[in-house]
C-alpha cells in the first residue's frame, strides 16, 4: 500500500496519478481572528502528513474517547492517500486582513449561462481534496481532520467521486469512461512532462501573483449533473457528434485510434468534427489558443435521486491551471452554448487556490500566506 510523499515543492494530488476514490469537502472557517489561522493551518498540515504516511494510533485510557475513529483498524495504512489543501476567495474577505495577499484571479465562481448553481453546494473558505484507493480511507481522513479542528472549521458541502477500479492497477495510464459512456481524459496534458506542468499548471515566479503563491495552482471544482435518462435515449450518431469522438474507441470522428489527433485545419467547416463539438470548442487547436490548456482531473459521482426522481449523477469536474482566466474561464466561455448543454447541468463547486507544497516538517501548508 503506497504512501504518496507529503512534503515537496508542490502538493500531491494534482500531477500524481488518480486513485479510484475521491472526496471533496469545502469548509467555512469559524476562527474569528487572524491569529488563530497559523494554529489551524499547522494542525491541518500535521494531520494530513500523518494520514498520508500512516502509522499506529496510540492507545488511550478507556474513559477517554479513542484517538482515532478506528474505521481503518488500529494501524492507519497510507492507501495511496493524497490530501490537497486549497483556499477559496472568501478567506481573503474582511475577516482576517488577508485581502492584499489574494491570488490575482481568485474570486467567487461566476454563473455561466447553463448553470443552475445551488448556493448550499458552492464556494467555501477552504477545500480539501482527498484521493485514495478506497472511500473508507478518505472518510477516515475527513473525520480525523474534523476531530482535530473543533471550533475552527465547519464543513459546508461535500461530494464523493469514483473511477472504475481498474485505474488503480494501471495507475491512471488507461482512460476511463464518464457517466455518458465516453472516454474522458484522452487529450489531457501529460503530467509526466515537468516543463508542461511549469507552464500550464504551477504558478511561477514570473507571474503577477503574490510571492507566497508560487508553486501553487488554481483549482476549479464543478459539480456537473449529467441528464443520463435523456442521454440514454439519444441516437449514437448524435451523441458522437456532440462530443466529437467515437463512443467505443474514443478516437476523434472518422479516425481509428483514441490517441489520433484531430486535424481541424483539414476540416475548416466542421464536416468531420462539428465546429460545435465539445472537443473542438474546448480546444480548437488554432494558433493563439494554446494558452487555454488546462489539466483535468475529474471523477464520476452518483448519489441517489433528485426531487423529481431522476438519477443524481454526473461529472465531478476538476481542473488545475497556472492562470484561472486564461485556463478554465476561457475554455468554459468557448463551451457556452454547446450541444452538450442540453444534457448537463452544473449545480455546484467553486474556485480555489491549491496552496504550494510545504518543504519539510516544521513548515506547514500556508505558512507563506500567513
Ligand atoms: C474533452 C466530456 C465538461 C474541457 C472531453 C472528452 C469528453 C468530455 C468525452 C473527450 C475525451 C478527452 O479528451 O478527454 C465532458 C463531459 C462534461 C465535460 C461529459 C460535463 C459533464 C467539461 C468542462 C470543461 C471541459 C466543464 C472545461 C471548461 C474539456 C477539454 C477537453 C475535453 C479541454 C480536451 C479537448 C481536446 O484537447 O481535444 N470532455 N466534458 N469539459 N473537455 Fe470535457
PDB file of N, CA, C and O and ligand atoms in Angstrom, residues 178 180 182-187 224 226 243 245 278-279 282-283 285 294 296 315 317 328 331-332 335 340 344, ligand 1:
ATOM      1  N   UNK A 178     -16.719   8.339 -18.535  1.00  0.00           N
ATOM      2  CA  UNK A 178     -17.574   9.109 -17.631  1.00  0.00           C
ATOM      3  C   UNK A 178     -19.003   8.570 -17.707  1.00  0.00           C
ATOM      4  O   UNK A 178     -19.262   7.569 -18.369  1.00  0.00           O
ATOM      5  N   UNK A 180     -21.505   9.483 -19.223  1.00  0.00           N
ATOM      6  CA  UNK A 180     -22.135   9.491 -20.544  1.00  0.00           C
ATOM      7  C   UNK A 180     -21.610   8.349 -21.402  1.00  0.00           C
ATOM      8  O   UNK A 180     -22.014   8.189 -22.555  1.00  0.00           O
ATOM      9  N   UNK A 182     -18.511   7.967 -22.491  1.00  0.00           N
ATOM     10  CA  UNK A 182     -17.373   8.342 -23.333  1.00  0.00           C
ATOM     11  C   UNK A 182     -16.083   8.329 -22.526  1.00  0.00           C
ATOM     12  O   UNK A 182     -16.082   8.659 -21.331  1.00  0.00           O
ATOM     13  N   UNK A 183     -14.986   7.988 -23.208  1.00  0.00           N
ATOM     14  CA  UNK A 183     -13.685   8.051 -22.548  1.00  0.00           C
ATOM     15  C   UNK A 183     -13.383   9.507 -22.217  1.00  0.00           C
ATOM     16  O   UNK A 183     -13.603  10.389 -23.043  1.00  0.00           O
ATOM     17  N   UNK A 184     -12.891   9.740 -21.020  1.00  0.00           N
ATOM     18  CA  UNK A 184     -12.634  11.105 -20.561  1.00  0.00           C
ATOM     19  C   UNK A 184     -11.187  11.213 -20.096  1.00  0.00           C
ATOM     20  O   UNK A 184     -10.742  10.414 -19.275  1.00  0.00           O
ATOM     21  N   UNK A 185     -10.456  12.167 -20.643  1.00  0.00           N
ATOM     22  CA  UNK A 185      -9.066  12.346 -20.242  1.00  0.00           C
ATOM     23  C   UNK A 185      -8.074  12.056 -21.366  1.00  0.00           C
ATOM     24  O   UNK A 185      -6.865  12.188 -21.195  1.00  0.00           O
ATOM     25  N   UNK A 186      -8.592  11.696 -22.543  1.00  0.00           N
ATOM     26  CA  UNK A 186      -7.728  11.307 -23.661  1.00  0.00           C
ATOM     27  C   UNK A 186      -6.729  12.400 -24.032  1.00  0.00           C
ATOM     28  O   UNK A 186      -5.528  12.151 -24.143  1.00  0.00           O
ATOM     29  N   UNK A 187      -7.231  13.611 -24.250  1.00  0.00           N
ATOM     30  CA  UNK A 187      -6.380  14.685 -24.781  1.00  0.00           C
ATOM     31  C   UNK A 187      -5.857  15.587 -23.665  1.00  0.00           C
ATOM     32  O   UNK A 187      -5.591  16.752 -23.886  1.00  0.00           O
ATOM     33  N   UNK A 224     -21.179  18.736 -11.989  1.00  0.00           N
ATOM     34  CA  UNK A 224     -21.970  18.853 -13.223  1.00  0.00           C
ATOM     35  C   UNK A 224     -22.861  17.623 -13.360  1.00  0.00           C
ATOM     36  O   UNK A 224     -22.381  16.519 -13.636  1.00  0.00           O
ATOM     37  N   UNK A 226     -25.208  15.058 -15.076  1.00  0.00           N
ATOM     38  CA  UNK A 226     -25.461  14.643 -16.451  1.00  0.00           C
ATOM     39  C   UNK A 226     -26.861  14.048 -16.495  1.00  0.00           C
ATOM     40  O   UNK A 226     -27.226  13.234 -15.644  1.00  0.00           O
ATOM     41  N   UNK A 243     -20.000  15.207 -28.831  1.00  0.00           N
ATOM     42  CA  UNK A 243     -18.669  15.139 -28.209  1.00  0.00           C
ATOM     43  C   UNK A 243     -17.568  15.377 -29.245  1.00  0.00           C
ATOM     44  O   UNK A 243     -16.590  16.086 -28.978  1.00  0.00           O
ATOM     45  N   UNK A 245     -16.108  12.634 -30.767  1.00  0.00           N
ATOM     46  CA  UNK A 245     -15.316  11.395 -30.737  1.00  0.00           C
ATOM     47  C   UNK A 245     -16.229  10.194 -30.850  1.00  0.00           C
ATOM     48  O   UNK A 245     -17.427  10.277 -30.539  1.00  0.00           O
ATOM     49  N   UNK A 278     -17.956  19.301 -28.566  1.00  0.00           N
ATOM     50  CA  UNK A 278     -17.329  19.614 -27.266  1.00  0.00           C
ATOM     51  C   UNK A 278     -15.809  19.704 -27.381  1.00  0.00           C
ATOM     52  O   UNK A 278     -15.205  20.669 -26.914  1.00  0.00           O
ATOM     53  N   UNK A 279     -15.177  18.712 -28.019  1.00  0.00           N
ATOM     54  CA  UNK A 279     -13.702  18.719 -28.022  1.00  0.00           C
ATOM     55  C   UNK A 279     -13.149  19.848 -28.881  1.00  0.00           C
ATOM     56  O   UNK A 279     -12.069  20.366 -28.611  1.00  0.00           O
ATOM     57  N   UNK A 282     -13.645  23.078 -26.836  1.00  0.00           N
ATOM     58  CA  UNK A 282     -12.784  23.063 -25.647  1.00  0.00           C
ATOM     59  C   UNK A 282     -11.334  23.336 -26.024  1.00  0.00           C
ATOM     60  O   UNK A 282     -10.613  24.023 -25.301  1.00  0.00           O
ATOM     61  N   UNK A 283     -10.918  22.810 -27.170  1.00  0.00           N
ATOM     62  CA  UNK A 283      -9.535  23.007 -27.621  1.00  0.00           C
ATOM     63  C   UNK A 283      -9.517  23.098 -29.136  1.00  0.00           C
ATOM     64  O   UNK A 283      -9.350  22.096 -29.825  1.00  0.00           O
ATOM     65  N   UNK A 285      -7.376  24.023 -31.127  1.00  0.00           N
ATOM     66  CA  UNK A 285      -6.070  23.733 -31.742  1.00  0.00           C
ATOM     67  C   UNK A 285      -5.725  24.738 -32.831  1.00  0.00           C
ATOM     68  O   UNK A 285      -5.205  24.373 -33.890  1.00  0.00           O
ATOM     69  N   UNK A 294      -5.550  23.253 -20.002  1.00  0.00           N
ATOM     70  CA  UNK A 294      -5.773  23.023 -18.570  1.00  0.00           C
ATOM     71  C   UNK A 294      -5.474  21.559 -18.254  1.00  0.00           C
ATOM     72  O   UNK A 294      -5.501  20.716 -19.155  1.00  0.00           O
ATOM     73  N   UNK A 296      -7.052  18.511 -16.574  1.00  0.00           N
ATOM     74  CA  UNK A 296      -8.299  17.989 -15.999  1.00  0.00           C
ATOM     75  C   UNK A 296      -7.993  16.789 -15.117  1.00  0.00           C
ATOM     76  O   UNK A 296      -7.117  15.988 -15.424  1.00  0.00           O
ATOM     77  N   UNK A 315     -20.509  14.389 -13.518  1.00  0.00           N
ATOM     78  CA  UNK A 315     -19.065  14.551 -13.537  1.00  0.00           C
ATOM     79  C   UNK A 315     -18.660  15.543 -12.449  1.00  0.00           C
ATOM     80  O   UNK A 315     -19.176  16.654 -12.389  1.00  0.00           O
ATOM     81  N   UNK A 317     -16.179  17.581 -12.113  1.00  0.00           N
ATOM     82  CA  UNK A 317     -15.136  18.135 -12.978  1.00  0.00           C
ATOM     83  C   UNK A 317     -14.145  18.923 -12.127  1.00  0.00           C
ATOM     84  O   UNK A 317     -14.535  19.799 -11.359  1.00  0.00           O
ATOM     85  N   UNK A 328      -9.445  27.777 -17.298  1.00  0.00           N
ATOM     86  CA  UNK A 328     -10.845  27.347 -17.220  1.00  0.00           C
ATOM     87  C   UNK A 328     -11.832  28.382 -17.760  1.00  0.00           C
ATOM     88  O   UNK A 328     -12.738  28.048 -18.530  1.00  0.00           O
ATOM     89  N   UNK A 331     -11.899  28.494 -21.486  1.00  0.00           N
ATOM     90  CA  UNK A 331     -12.453  27.260 -22.072  1.00  0.00           C
ATOM     91  C   UNK A 331     -13.964  27.218 -21.856  1.00  0.00           C
ATOM     92  O   UNK A 331     -14.741  26.931 -22.769  1.00  0.00           O
ATOM     93  N   UNK A 332     -14.402  27.528 -20.638  1.00  0.00           N
ATOM     94  CA  UNK A 332     -15.834  27.461 -20.329  1.00  0.00           C
ATOM     95  C   UNK A 332     -16.612  28.483 -21.170  1.00  0.00           C
ATOM     96  O   UNK A 332     -17.710  28.178 -21.644  1.00  0.00           O
ATOM     97  N   UNK A 335     -17.167  27.056 -24.455  1.00  0.00           N
ATOM     98  CA  UNK A 335     -18.137  25.950 -24.428  1.00  0.00           C
ATOM     99  C   UNK A 335     -19.576  26.441 -24.270  1.00  0.00           C
ATOM    100  O   UNK A 335     -20.521  25.692 -24.560  1.00  0.00           O
ATOM    101  N   UNK A 340     -23.804  19.919 -25.934  1.00  0.00           N
ATOM    102  CA  UNK A 340     -23.807  19.091 -24.727  1.00  0.00           C
ATOM    103  C   UNK A 340     -24.648  19.704 -23.596  1.00  0.00           C
ATOM    104  O   UNK A 340     -25.123  18.994 -22.714  1.00  0.00           O
ATOM    105  N   UNK A 344     -26.396  18.390 -19.693  1.00  0.00           N
ATOM    106  CA  UNK A 344     -25.617  18.607 -18.466  1.00  0.00           C
ATOM    107  C   UNK A 344     -26.130  19.849 -17.728  1.00  0.00           C
ATOM    108  O   UNK A 344     -26.695  20.756 -18.344  1.00  0.00           O
TER     109      UNK A 344
HETATM  110  C1  LIG B   1     -12.607  16.578 -23.626  1.00  0.00           C
HETATM  111  C2  LIG B   1     -16.762  15.057 -21.687  1.00  0.00           C
HETATM  112  C3  LIG B   1     -17.118  19.159 -19.134  1.00  0.00           C
HETATM  113  C4  LIG B   1     -12.978  20.669 -21.080  1.00  0.00           C
HETATM  114  C5  LIG B   1     -13.696  15.817 -23.308  1.00  0.00           C
HETATM  115  C6  LIG B   1     -13.982  14.500 -23.853  1.00  0.00           C
HETATM  116  C7  LIG B   1     -15.139  14.087 -23.304  1.00  0.00           C
HETATM  117  C8  LIG B   1     -15.607  15.118 -22.423  1.00  0.00           C
HETATM  118  C9  LIG B   1     -15.846  12.757 -23.553  1.00  0.00           C
HETATM  119  C10 LIG B   1     -13.129  13.744 -24.871  1.00  0.00           C
HETATM  120  C11 LIG B   1     -12.049  12.927 -24.247  1.00  0.00           C
HETATM  121  C12 LIG B   1     -10.889  13.710 -23.722  1.00  0.00           C
HETATM  122  O1  LIG B   1     -10.074  14.246 -24.492  1.00  0.00           O
HETATM  123  O2  LIG B   1     -10.787  13.799 -22.505  1.00  0.00           O
HETATM  124  C13 LIG B   1     -17.224  16.049 -20.828  1.00  0.00           C
HETATM  125  C14 LIG B   1     -18.443  15.971 -20.063  1.00  0.00           C
HETATM  126  C15 LIG B   1     -18.547  17.120 -19.359  1.00  0.00           C
HETATM  127  C16 LIG B   1     -17.390  17.919 -19.673  1.00  0.00           C
HETATM  128  C17 LIG B   1     -19.416  14.799 -20.091  1.00  0.00           C
HETATM  129  C18 LIG B   1     -19.603  17.564 -18.388  1.00  0.00           C
HETATM  130  C19 LIG B   1     -20.402  16.744 -17.745  1.00  0.00           C
HETATM  131  C20 LIG B   1     -16.038  19.928 -19.444  1.00  0.00           C
HETATM  132  C21 LIG B   1     -15.766  21.224 -18.892  1.00  0.00           C
HETATM  133  C22 LIG B   1     -14.596  21.647 -19.443  1.00  0.00           C
HETATM  134  C23 LIG B   1     -14.137  20.616 -20.349  1.00  0.00           C
HETATM  135  C24 LIG B   1     -16.635  21.955 -17.859  1.00  0.00           C
HETATM  136  C25 LIG B   1     -13.843  22.937 -19.208  1.00  0.00           C
HETATM  137  C26 LIG B   1     -14.427  24.097 -19.033  1.00  0.00           C
HETATM  138  C27 LIG B   1     -12.516  19.686 -21.915  1.00  0.00           C
HETATM  139  C28 LIG B   1     -11.244  19.752 -22.612  1.00  0.00           C
HETATM  140  C29 LIG B   1     -11.152  18.584 -23.365  1.00  0.00           C
HETATM  141  C30 LIG B   1     -12.352  17.814 -23.077  1.00  0.00           C
HETATM  142  C31 LIG B   1     -10.218  20.875 -22.530  1.00  0.00           C
HETATM  143  C32 LIG B   1      -9.991  18.169 -24.283  1.00  0.00           C
HETATM  144  C33 LIG B   1     -10.221  18.670 -25.682  1.00  0.00           C
HETATM  145  C34 LIG B   1      -9.021  18.394 -26.565  1.00  0.00           C
HETATM  146  O3  LIG B   1      -7.909  18.780 -26.192  1.00  0.00           O
HETATM  147  O4  LIG B   1      -9.228  17.814 -27.646  1.00  0.00           O
HETATM  148  N1  LIG B   1     -14.717  16.164 -22.444  1.00  0.00           N
HETATM  149  N2  LIG B   1     -16.611  17.229 -20.566  1.00  0.00           N
HETATM  150  N3  LIG B   1     -15.036  19.590 -20.332  1.00  0.00           N
HETATM  151  N4  LIG B   1     -13.158  18.518 -22.213  1.00  0.00           N
HETATM  152 FE1  LIG B   1     -14.905  17.904 -21.447  1.00  0.00          FE
END
